[in-house]
Amino acid sequence: MIPVQGYDGRKVAVLGLGRSGLATARALQAGGAEPVLWDDSPEARARAEAEGFACTDLGRDAAWQGVVLLVTSPGIPHLYPAPNRHIARAMALGVPVDNDIGLFFRSWAVADWQDFDLVPKVVAVTGSNGKSTTTALIHHILQVIGRPTQMAGNIGRGVLDLDPATDGEVVVLELSSYQTDLARALTPDVAVFTNLSPDHLGRHGGMGGYFAAKRRLFAEGGPDRAVIGVDEPEGVYLANQMAEGPADDRVIRISAGQKLEGEGWTVFARKGFLAEWRKGKQVAAIDLRAIQGLPGAHNHQNACAAYAACRSLGLPPRLIEQALTSFAGLPHRSQTIASRGGVRFVNDSKATNVDSAAKALQAFPRIRWIAGGLGKEGGIGGLVPFLGSVTKAYLIGHSARDFALEIGTTPHEICETMEAAVTRAATEAEPGDTVLLAPAAASFDQYPDFEKRGEHFAALVAALPDHAG
């Protein structure tokens, strides 16, 4: 646990008692603060009370007496589409609003660090797609090399649940736009921006607000190194904003698909090969094609981001390459779960939007595509250019029939359920095919989250008869 500093003996309200909210309450208490807890859900309040915390209704004016800070969970809106009523009340009273990420950056460093030989560092990763894989990949590389490391944020543990730093440790954080948008302190040593595509637009008031939330990690944080994907205009702009000149190697530009030119520090992947250039000269190259845990151009971009972050920490290319080869991938993200009769089964349940599904569809030849669920605004018409490798689509869930109308002449079958889709795809698959779950939709029509959807897919594949495929 990271005890929160700066609030000893003072009242701090905590809104939202999920994983991050309860971790925040514990960390505040450990730092000597008096946490005032509330969640509109009776079940959440019961969990907090089971830990010995008292809950106080923030809807009552008396609850705000003496409160000096409100810490809110990331899922609770503070501006768009409308502020939560408790957050609006805090702002009206002049009570600062923060989140656990802000408290972490204010509390991570302690006096004991003066006795360390190597000061601990924080690598923070944000972006639309690939940030979980990039975060896990950096963490994996550090583990393999033997550097002390912890991983937290939007993946794994809550940030205030981390253990206090050890000598030379590197904490790797995945940060969503919900987390970067509100944090009052953002001071990573290395900040990573993977890419940008439309998502969470209602929460951020449009694309500009969404990008602004990501940009705060760099503009507010002032990292020593900035690793920035430049395959979209926003990334090009951000890299330009951060650099003092063409040769400023505090900025490492990365790409999946284009050779990056100039005198600066760049890492890019083309045709399956990662290349690092500095001062106009190539200094390293890695063949990514045989790494099963990193299939496709989108994962090669993740590899570039992780490689660049680790290089900025002083790690040598050869050791990074060795660690990359042992990366198995993350569950539900282009994860190969089985190979049966020459047929590969890939679980990319995390591909919940058009952009992430498009990347998955470009990663494999001869795809039998399982898609559908609770469709998002705009549909999946944007995927039509990427359906050339799809032998047949097996459509499930609430949006199955809508998806069928949008995929043009691509052969398809409306299966409704995951069970039917897996059975049909496995029965019809031939050696060399990939049965790919890349839904391009949310899971909430049939599953509580994308993890449960992916787990169901994996369980059905595991239960297939030996002759399937």
Short mmCIF file of C-alpha atoms in Angstrom, two decimals:
data_model
loop_
_atom_site.label_atom_id
_atom_site.label_comp_id
_atom_site.label_asym_id
_atom_site.label_seq_id
_atom_site.Cartn_x
_atom_site.Cartn_y
_atom_site.Cartn_z
CA MET A 1 0.00 0.00 0.00
CA ILE A 2 1.09 3.57 -0.72
CA PRO A 3 0.00 5.75 2.25
CA VAL A 4 -1.40 9.04 0.96
CA GLN A 5 0.70 12.00 2.02
CA GLY A 6 -0.44 15.50 2.88
CA TYR A 7 -3.80 14.88 4.55
CA ASP A 8 -2.90 13.76 8.05
CA GLY A 9 -5.80 14.61 10.40
CA ARG A 10 -7.99 16.01 7.62
CA LYS A 11 -11.26 14.81 6.13
CA VAL A 12 -11.16 13.51 2.58
CA ALA A 13 -14.33 12.35 0.84
CA VAL A 14 -14.17 9.26 -1.37
CA LEU A 15 -16.89 8.82 -4.01
CA GLY A 16 -17.28 5.39 -5.60
CA LEU A 17 -16.37 2.27 -3.63
CA GLY A 18 -15.21 -0.15 -6.28
CA ARG A 19 -11.65 -1.46 -6.50
CA SER A 20 -9.95 1.93 -6.75
CA GLY A 21 -12.28 3.61 -4.25
CA LEU A 22 -11.67 1.10 -1.46
CA ALA A 23 -7.93 1.10 -2.14
CA THR A 24 -8.01 4.89 -1.89
CA ALA A 25 -9.86 4.76 1.42
CA ARG A 26 -7.28 2.34 2.87
CA ALA A 27 -4.36 4.44 1.63
CA LEU A 28 -5.88 7.64 3.02
CA GLN A 29 -6.41 5.99 6.38
CA ALA A 30 -2.84 4.65 6.35
CA GLY A 31 -1.58 8.19 5.76
CA GLY A 32 -3.51 9.57 8.73
CA ALA A 33 -6.45 11.10 6.87
CA GLU A 34 -10.09 10.70 7.90
CA PRO A 35 -11.86 9.17 4.87
CA VAL A 36 -15.53 10.02 4.34
CA LEU A 37 -16.97 7.30 2.10
CA TRP A 38 -20.00 7.19 -0.18
CA ASP A 39 -21.41 5.19 -3.06
CA ASP A 40 -24.99 5.33 -4.33
CA SER A 41 -25.00 1.52 -4.46
CA PRO A 42 -26.08 -0.18 -1.21
CA GLU A 43 -24.01 -3.24 -2.17
CA ALA A 44 -20.86 -1.16 -2.54
CA ARG A 45 -21.49 0.55 0.79
CA ALA A 46 -21.97 -2.84 2.43
CA ARG A 47 -18.55 -3.98 1.15
CA ALA A 48 -16.94 -0.87 2.60
CA GLU A 49 -18.70 -1.27 5.93
CA ALA A 50 -17.57 -4.91 6.06
CA GLU A 51 -14.02 -3.54 6.10
CA GLY A 52 -14.85 -1.31 9.04
CA PHE A 53 -15.40 1.94 7.15
CA ALA A 54 -18.35 4.21 7.90
CA CYS A 55 -20.36 5.58 4.98
CA THR A 56 -21.74 9.12 4.97
CA ASP A 57 -24.35 10.31 2.49
CA LEU A 58 -22.69 13.08 0.47
CA GLY A 59 -26.15 14.24 -0.55
CA ARG A 60 -26.44 15.85 2.90
CA ASP A 61 -24.92 19.29 3.39
CA ALA A 62 -23.56 18.31 6.81
CA ALA A 63 -21.40 15.60 5.20
CA TRP A 64 -19.21 18.26 3.60
CA GLN A 65 -18.32 19.98 6.84
CA GLY A 66 -14.52 20.06 7.09
CA VAL A 67 -13.91 18.09 3.84
CA VAL A 68 -10.77 19.37 2.11
CA LEU A 69 -10.72 17.05 -0.92
CA LEU A 70 -13.04 14.77 -2.92
CA VAL A 71 -11.46 11.71 -4.53
CA THR A 72 -13.67 10.17 -7.19
CA SER A 73 -13.52 6.85 -9.01
CA PRO A 74 -12.66 7.13 -12.72
CA GLY A 75 -16.00 5.83 -14.00
CA ILE A 76 -17.96 8.71 -12.46
CA PRO A 77 -18.40 11.69 -14.86
CA HIS A 78 -17.16 15.04 -13.62
CA LEU A 79 -17.90 17.22 -16.67
CA TYR A 80 -19.50 15.49 -19.68
CA PRO A 81 -22.18 14.50 -20.43
CA ALA A 82 -23.04 16.07 -17.05
CA PRO A 83 -21.22 16.19 -13.71
CA ASN A 84 -22.24 13.69 -11.07
CA ARG A 85 -24.33 15.52 -8.47
CA HIS A 86 -21.82 14.92 -5.67
CA ILE A 87 -18.92 16.15 -7.78
CA ALA A 88 -20.95 19.19 -8.80
CA ARG A 89 -21.60 19.88 -5.12
CA ALA A 90 -17.90 19.64 -4.29
CA MET A 91 -17.03 22.08 -7.06
CA ALA A 92 -19.76 24.49 -5.94
CA LEU A 93 -18.26 24.43 -2.44
CA GLY A 94 -14.74 24.95 -3.76
CA VAL A 95 -13.60 21.48 -2.65
CA PRO A 96 -10.82 20.25 -5.00
CA VAL A 97 -11.62 17.05 -6.93
CA ASP A 98 -8.91 14.46 -7.62
CA ASN A 99 -8.56 10.74 -8.27
CA ASP A 100 -6.29 7.95 -7.07
CA ILE A 101 -3.79 8.60 -9.86
CA GLY A 102 -3.25 12.15 -8.63
CA LEU A 103 -2.84 10.92 -5.04
CA PHE A 104 -0.34 8.28 -6.19
CA PHE A 105 1.94 10.76 -7.93
CA ARG A 106 1.84 13.02 -4.85
CA SER A 107 2.62 10.16 -2.46
CA TRP A 108 4.93 7.74 -4.33
CA ALA A 109 8.28 9.36 -3.49
CA VAL A 110 9.36 9.19 0.16
CA ALA A 111 12.38 10.27 2.20
CA ASP A 112 13.81 6.73 2.22
CA TRP A 113 14.68 7.09 -1.45
CA GLN A 114 17.76 9.10 -0.52
CA ASP A 115 19.36 5.82 0.58
CA PHE A 116 18.75 4.12 -2.79
CA ASP A 117 21.52 3.65 -5.34
CA LEU A 118 19.01 4.02 -8.20
CA VAL A 119 15.93 6.22 -7.88
CA PRO A 120 12.63 4.41 -8.71
CA LYS A 121 10.88 5.45 -11.91
CA VAL A 122 7.35 5.50 -13.28
CA VAL A 123 6.45 4.63 -16.87
CA ALA A 124 2.88 5.67 -17.75
CA VAL A 125 1.13 4.39 -20.88
CA THR A 126 -1.96 5.91 -22.48
CA GLY A 127 -3.67 5.81 -25.88
CA SER A 128 -6.82 4.38 -27.45
CA ASN A 129 -5.69 0.88 -28.35
CA GLY A 130 -2.79 -1.28 -27.29
CA LYS A 131 -2.07 0.39 -23.98
CA SER A 132 -2.77 -2.75 -21.93
CA THR A 133 -0.50 -4.90 -24.10
CA THR A 134 2.19 -2.21 -24.16
CA THR A 135 2.03 -1.85 -20.37
CA ALA A 136 2.23 -5.61 -19.83
CA LEU A 137 5.03 -5.93 -22.37
CA ILE A 138 7.18 -3.29 -20.66
CA HIS A 139 6.54 -5.01 -17.33
CA HIS A 140 7.44 -8.39 -18.85
CA ILE A 141 10.70 -7.10 -20.31
CA LEU A 142 11.73 -5.62 -16.97
CA GLN A 143 10.87 -8.86 -15.17
CA VAL A 144 12.87 -11.00 -17.61
CA ILE A 145 15.87 -8.71 -17.35
CA GLY A 146 15.66 -8.80 -13.56
CA ARG A 147 14.75 -5.18 -12.83
CA PRO A 148 12.35 -4.75 -9.87
CA THR A 149 8.96 -3.79 -11.28
CA GLN A 150 5.26 -3.51 -10.49
CA MET A 151 2.29 -2.97 -12.80
CA ALA A 152 -0.94 -1.16 -11.95
CA GLY A 153 -3.53 1.41 -12.99
CA ASN A 154 -6.14 0.44 -15.55
CA ILE A 155 -4.62 -3.05 -15.55
CA GLY A 156 -3.92 -5.28 -12.57
CA ARG A 157 -3.82 -3.54 -9.21
CA GLY A 158 -5.04 -0.11 -8.18
CA VAL A 159 -2.15 2.34 -7.97
CA LEU A 160 -2.49 2.89 -4.22
CA ASP A 161 -2.40 -0.88 -3.70
CA LEU A 162 1.19 -0.98 -4.92
CA ASP A 163 3.97 -1.89 -2.52
CA PRO A 164 6.38 0.89 -1.48
CA ALA A 165 9.24 1.31 -3.93
CA THR A 166 12.46 -0.66 -3.74
CA ASP A 167 15.89 0.41 -4.97
CA GLY A 168 15.86 0.86 -8.76
CA GLU A 169 12.24 -0.25 -9.18
CA VAL A 170 10.14 0.68 -12.21
CA VAL A 171 6.37 1.00 -11.85
CA VAL A 172 4.48 0.61 -15.13
CA LEU A 173 1.02 2.20 -15.21
CA GLU A 174 -1.73 1.88 -17.78
CA LEU A 175 -3.77 5.08 -17.66
CA SER A 176 -7.11 5.57 -19.39
CA SER A 177 -8.47 8.93 -20.48
CA TYR A 178 -10.83 8.78 -17.49
CA GLN A 179 -7.79 8.65 -15.22
CA THR A 180 -5.58 11.25 -16.91
CA ASP A 181 -8.43 13.73 -17.37
CA LEU A 182 -8.88 14.52 -13.68
CA ALA A 183 -5.60 13.70 -11.90
CA ARG A 184 -4.19 16.81 -10.25
CA ALA A 185 -0.66 15.42 -10.33
CA LEU A 186 0.85 13.59 -13.33
CA THR A 187 4.62 13.25 -13.13
CA PRO A 188 5.84 10.09 -14.89
CA ASP A 189 9.50 9.70 -15.78
CA VAL A 190 8.54 8.14 -19.11
CA ALA A 191 5.17 8.77 -20.80
CA VAL A 192 3.91 6.64 -23.70
CA PHE A 193 1.17 7.53 -26.21
CA THR A 194 0.26 4.57 -28.42
CA ASN A 195 -2.37 5.92 -30.83
CA LEU A 196 -5.73 7.66 -31.00
CA SER A 197 -9.09 6.61 -32.41
CA PRO A 198 -12.65 7.70 -31.50
CA ASP A 199 -13.82 6.30 -28.16
CA HIS A 200 -15.54 7.57 -25.01
CA LEU A 201 -16.59 10.70 -26.93
CA GLY A 202 -19.71 11.29 -24.84
CA ARG A 203 -17.60 11.28 -21.69
CA HIS A 204 -15.14 13.84 -23.08
CA GLY A 205 -17.47 16.09 -25.08
CA GLY A 206 -16.06 15.01 -28.45
CA MET A 207 -12.77 14.01 -30.05
CA GLY A 208 -10.99 17.20 -28.99
CA GLY A 209 -11.80 16.61 -25.34
CA TYR A 210 -10.76 12.96 -25.62
CA PHE A 211 -7.37 13.89 -27.07
CA ALA A 212 -6.96 16.67 -24.49
CA ALA A 213 -7.41 14.10 -21.69
CA LYS A 214 -4.62 11.95 -23.17
CA ARG A 215 -2.41 14.97 -23.81
CA ARG A 216 -2.48 15.97 -20.13
CA LEU A 217 -0.08 13.13 -19.32
CA PHE A 218 2.54 14.95 -21.38
CA ALA A 219 1.60 18.62 -21.07
CA GLU A 220 0.95 18.48 -17.31
CA GLY A 221 3.45 15.76 -16.49
CA GLY A 222 6.59 16.98 -18.21
CA PRO A 223 8.13 13.50 -18.53
CA ASP A 224 11.88 13.10 -18.98
CA ARG A 225 11.14 10.97 -22.04
CA ALA A 226 8.05 10.95 -24.25
CA VAL A 227 7.36 7.92 -26.47
CA ILE A 228 4.74 8.99 -29.01
CA GLY A 229 2.98 7.06 -31.76
CA VAL A 230 2.85 9.25 -34.87
CA ASP A 231 0.54 7.23 -37.12
CA GLU A 232 -2.32 9.68 -36.50
CA PRO A 233 -2.33 13.50 -36.80
CA GLU A 234 -2.79 13.91 -33.05
CA GLY A 235 0.39 11.96 -32.33
CA VAL A 236 2.34 14.01 -34.89
CA TYR A 237 1.06 17.16 -33.22
CA LEU A 238 1.88 15.93 -29.72
CA ALA A 239 5.43 14.93 -30.70
CA ASN A 240 5.93 18.34 -32.26
CA GLN A 241 4.67 20.05 -29.12
CA MET A 242 7.02 18.09 -26.87
CA ALA A 243 10.23 18.45 -28.91
CA GLU A 244 12.52 21.48 -28.80
CA GLY A 245 14.05 20.67 -32.17
CA PRO A 246 14.57 17.95 -34.82
CA ALA A 247 17.34 16.25 -32.85
CA ASP A 248 15.66 16.43 -29.42
CA ASP A 249 16.00 12.85 -28.18
CA ARG A 250 13.72 13.43 -25.20
CA VAL A 251 10.98 12.53 -27.69
CA ILE A 252 10.99 9.06 -29.26
CA ARG A 253 8.62 8.84 -32.22
CA ILE A 254 7.23 5.39 -33.02
CA SER A 255 5.28 3.94 -35.94
CA ALA A 256 3.89 0.68 -37.25
CA GLY A 257 4.15 0.85 -41.02
CA GLN A 258 6.18 3.91 -41.98
CA LYS A 259 9.89 4.62 -41.94
CA LEU A 260 10.48 7.64 -39.73
CA GLU A 261 12.99 10.18 -40.94
CA GLY A 262 14.94 12.96 -39.29
CA GLU A 263 17.79 13.42 -36.85
CA GLY A 264 15.84 12.44 -33.76
CA TRP A 265 15.27 9.14 -31.94
CA THR A 266 12.78 6.88 -33.74
CA VAL A 267 11.55 3.29 -33.47
CA PHE A 268 9.37 1.86 -36.24
CA ALA A 269 8.21 -1.47 -37.62
CA ARG A 270 7.86 -2.35 -41.30
CA LYS A 271 7.03 -5.75 -42.78
CA GLY A 272 7.56 -7.40 -39.41
CA PHE A 273 10.93 -5.86 -38.58
CA LEU A 274 11.50 -3.34 -35.77
CA ALA A 275 14.22 -0.77 -36.33
CA GLU A 276 15.75 1.82 -33.99
CA TRP A 277 17.38 4.93 -35.43
CA ARG A 278 19.28 7.70 -33.64
CA LYS A 279 20.96 10.73 -35.18
CA GLY A 280 20.29 9.46 -38.68
CA LYS A 281 21.81 6.00 -38.13
CA GLN A 282 20.25 2.61 -37.46
CA VAL A 283 21.42 1.21 -34.14
CA ALA A 284 19.29 -1.94 -33.73
CA ALA A 285 16.83 -4.24 -35.52
CA ILE A 286 14.53 -7.07 -34.36
CA ASP A 287 12.54 -9.62 -36.39
CA LEU A 288 9.05 -9.63 -34.82
CA ARG A 289 7.42 -12.06 -37.24
CA ALA A 290 8.00 -15.24 -35.25
CA ILE A 291 6.81 -13.85 -31.90
CA GLN A 292 3.43 -15.55 -31.46
CA GLY A 293 2.39 -13.26 -28.61
CA LEU A 294 2.66 -10.19 -30.87
CA PRO A 295 0.77 -10.94 -34.11
CA GLY A 296 -0.07 -8.23 -36.62
CA ALA A 297 0.92 -4.63 -37.26
CA HIS A 298 -0.99 -3.33 -34.24
CA ASN A 299 1.07 -5.54 -31.92
CA HIS A 300 4.22 -4.48 -33.74
CA GLN A 301 3.30 -0.93 -32.79
CA ASN A 302 2.96 -2.10 -29.18
CA ALA A 303 6.39 -3.72 -29.46
CA CYS A 304 7.86 -0.45 -30.75
CA ALA A 305 6.34 1.48 -27.85
CA ALA A 306 7.56 -1.00 -25.24
CA TYR A 307 11.00 -1.23 -26.83
CA ALA A 308 11.34 2.57 -26.89
CA ALA A 309 10.25 2.90 -23.27
CA CYS A 310 12.75 0.26 -22.16
CA ARG A 311 15.53 1.85 -24.20
CA SER A 312 14.77 5.16 -22.51
CA LEU A 313 15.39 3.36 -19.20
CA GLY A 314 18.86 2.39 -20.43
CA LEU A 315 18.17 -1.28 -21.27
CA PRO A 316 20.26 -2.77 -24.12
CA PRO A 317 18.58 -3.89 -27.39
CA ARG A 318 19.78 -7.49 -27.18
CA LEU A 319 18.22 -8.08 -23.76
CA ILE A 320 14.98 -6.42 -24.84
CA GLU A 321 14.84 -8.67 -27.91
CA GLN A 322 15.32 -11.80 -25.81
CA ALA A 323 12.49 -10.73 -23.51
CA LEU A 324 10.14 -9.98 -26.41
CA THR A 325 10.37 -13.53 -27.70
CA SER A 326 8.97 -14.96 -24.45
CA PHE A 327 5.96 -12.64 -24.26
CA ALA A 328 2.79 -14.75 -24.43
CA GLY A 329 0.34 -11.89 -24.93
CA LEU A 330 -2.51 -10.74 -22.76
CA PRO A 331 -5.76 -12.64 -22.29
CA HIS A 332 -8.51 -11.50 -24.68
CA ARG A 333 -6.11 -9.45 -26.84
CA SER A 334 -5.08 -11.33 -30.01
CA GLN A 335 -4.44 -14.29 -27.72
CA THR A 336 -3.84 -17.65 -29.39
CA ILE A 337 -5.71 -20.09 -27.17
CA ALA A 338 -5.50 -23.28 -29.23
CA SER A 339 -4.31 -24.87 -32.46
CA ARG A 340 -6.38 -27.87 -33.55
CA GLY A 341 -6.04 -29.75 -36.82
CA GLY A 342 -4.11 -26.88 -38.38
CA VAL A 343 -6.72 -24.31 -37.27
CA ARG A 344 -5.68 -21.48 -34.99
CA PHE A 345 -8.19 -20.11 -32.44
CA VAL A 346 -7.61 -16.50 -31.39
CA ASN A 347 -9.40 -14.68 -28.58
CA ASP A 348 -9.54 -10.90 -29.14
CA SER A 349 -12.63 -10.22 -27.04
CA LYS A 350 -11.11 -6.85 -26.11
CA ALA A 351 -11.66 -5.71 -29.72
CA THR A 352 -14.83 -3.87 -28.74
CA ASN A 353 -14.68 -1.10 -31.35
CA VAL A 354 -14.15 -0.80 -35.10
CA ASP A 355 -10.54 0.34 -34.88
CA SER A 356 -9.34 -2.52 -32.66
CA ALA A 357 -11.31 -5.09 -34.68
CA ALA A 358 -9.77 -3.76 -37.90
CA LYS A 359 -6.31 -4.33 -36.48
CA ALA A 360 -7.17 -7.91 -35.55
CA LEU A 361 -8.64 -8.56 -39.00
CA GLN A 362 -5.36 -7.45 -40.59
CA ALA A 363 -3.24 -9.74 -38.43
CA PHE A 364 -4.26 -13.12 -39.86
CA PRO A 365 -4.96 -14.69 -43.28
CA ARG A 366 -8.08 -16.79 -43.95
CA ILE A 367 -10.24 -15.74 -41.03
CA ARG A 368 -13.47 -17.24 -39.77
CA TRP A 369 -14.68 -14.21 -37.87
CA ILE A 370 -16.94 -14.29 -34.82
CA ALA A 371 -18.39 -10.82 -34.30
CA GLY A 372 -21.31 -9.04 -32.69
CA GLY A 373 -22.71 -8.10 -29.34
CA LEU A 374 -24.03 -4.71 -28.32
CA GLY A 375 -23.09 -2.55 -31.30
CA LYS A 376 -21.67 0.92 -30.81
CA GLU A 377 -22.75 4.18 -32.40
CA GLY A 378 -21.74 4.31 -36.05
CA GLY A 379 -21.97 0.56 -36.63
CA ILE A 380 -19.22 -1.45 -38.32
CA GLY A 381 -19.33 -0.07 -41.87
CA GLY A 382 -15.77 1.12 -41.32
CA LEU A 383 -14.61 -2.51 -41.25
CA VAL A 384 -15.61 -3.29 -44.85
CA PRO A 385 -12.14 -2.41 -46.27
CA PHE A 386 -10.57 -4.94 -43.88
CA LEU A 387 -12.79 -7.94 -44.66
CA GLY A 388 -10.76 -9.27 -47.57
CA SER A 389 -9.21 -12.02 -45.45
CA VAL A 390 -12.56 -13.08 -43.94
CA THR A 391 -13.71 -16.40 -45.33
CA LYS A 392 -16.97 -16.19 -43.38
CA ALA A 393 -18.46 -14.20 -40.51
CA TYR A 394 -20.44 -15.79 -37.67
CA LEU A 395 -22.59 -13.10 -36.08
CA ILE A 396 -23.83 -13.13 -32.49
CA GLY A 397 -25.72 -11.02 -30.01
CA HIS A 398 -28.01 -8.01 -30.15
CA SER A 399 -26.44 -6.48 -33.26
CA ALA A 400 -26.06 -9.65 -35.33
CA ARG A 401 -28.64 -8.65 -37.94
CA ASP A 402 -27.44 -5.05 -38.10
CA PHE A 403 -23.88 -6.29 -38.66
CA ALA A 404 -25.11 -8.63 -41.40
CA LEU A 405 -26.49 -5.64 -43.32
CA GLU A 406 -23.21 -3.72 -42.98
CA ILE A 407 -20.63 -6.27 -44.14
CA GLY A 408 -21.72 -6.29 -47.76
CA THR A 409 -20.97 -9.42 -49.76
CA THR A 410 -18.88 -11.09 -47.07
CA PRO A 411 -20.30 -14.60 -46.48
CA HIS A 412 -21.97 -14.74 -43.12
CA GLU A 413 -24.28 -16.66 -40.84
CA ILE A 414 -26.41 -15.32 -37.99
CA CYS A 415 -25.63 -17.60 -35.07
CA GLU A 416 -27.08 -15.52 -32.20
CA THR A 417 -25.03 -17.27 -29.47
CA MET A 418 -21.35 -17.88 -28.89
CA GLU A 419 -22.00 -21.61 -28.61
CA ALA A 420 -23.49 -21.76 -32.10
CA ALA A 421 -20.81 -19.53 -33.60
CA VAL A 422 -17.89 -21.54 -32.21
CA THR A 423 -19.45 -24.83 -33.25
CA ARG A 424 -20.15 -23.65 -36.81
CA ALA A 425 -16.79 -21.95 -37.29
CA ALA A 426 -14.85 -24.93 -35.95
CA THR A 427 -16.84 -27.37 -38.09
CA GLU A 428 -16.30 -25.39 -41.28
CA ALA A 429 -12.67 -24.35 -40.66
CA GLU A 430 -9.91 -25.87 -42.77
CA PRO A 431 -6.18 -26.21 -42.04
CA GLY A 432 -4.58 -22.78 -42.29
CA ASP A 433 -7.73 -20.95 -41.12
CA THR A 434 -7.90 -18.76 -38.03
CA VAL A 435 -11.11 -18.71 -35.99
CA LEU A 436 -11.01 -15.17 -34.64
CA LEU A 437 -13.22 -13.67 -31.94
CA ALA A 438 -13.02 -9.92 -32.59
CA PRO A 439 -16.55 -8.70 -31.74
CA ALA A 440 -16.34 -5.01 -32.75
CA ALA A 441 -19.05 -4.51 -30.13
CA ALA A 442 -19.57 -4.24 -26.40
CA SER A 443 -20.40 -7.40 -24.45
CA PHE A 444 -23.21 -6.18 -22.23
CA ASP A 445 -26.08 -7.78 -24.16
CA GLN A 446 -24.92 -11.30 -23.20
CA TYR A 447 -21.94 -10.92 -20.80
CA PRO A 448 -21.02 -8.67 -17.87
CA ASP A 449 -17.71 -7.68 -19.52
CA PHE A 450 -15.36 -8.56 -22.38
CA GLU A 451 -13.34 -10.83 -20.07
CA LYS A 452 -16.32 -13.12 -19.44
CA ARG A 453 -17.06 -13.16 -23.15
CA GLY A 454 -13.49 -14.19 -23.93
CA GLU A 455 -13.46 -16.80 -21.19
CA HIS A 456 -16.65 -18.32 -22.60
CA PHE A 457 -15.10 -18.45 -26.07
CA ALA A 458 -11.96 -20.14 -24.69
CA ALA A 459 -14.02 -22.67 -22.72
CA LEU A 460 -16.07 -23.56 -25.80
CA VAL A 461 -12.92 -24.02 -27.88
CA ALA A 462 -11.40 -26.23 -25.19
CA ALA A 463 -14.54 -28.38 -25.20
CA LEU A 464 -14.57 -28.96 -28.96
CA PRO A 465 -14.35 -32.61 -30.01
CA ASP A 466 -10.95 -33.72 -31.25
CA HIS A 467 -12.13 -33.92 -34.86
CA ALA A 468 -13.38 -30.30 -34.90
CA GLY A 469 -11.44 -28.11 -37.26
#
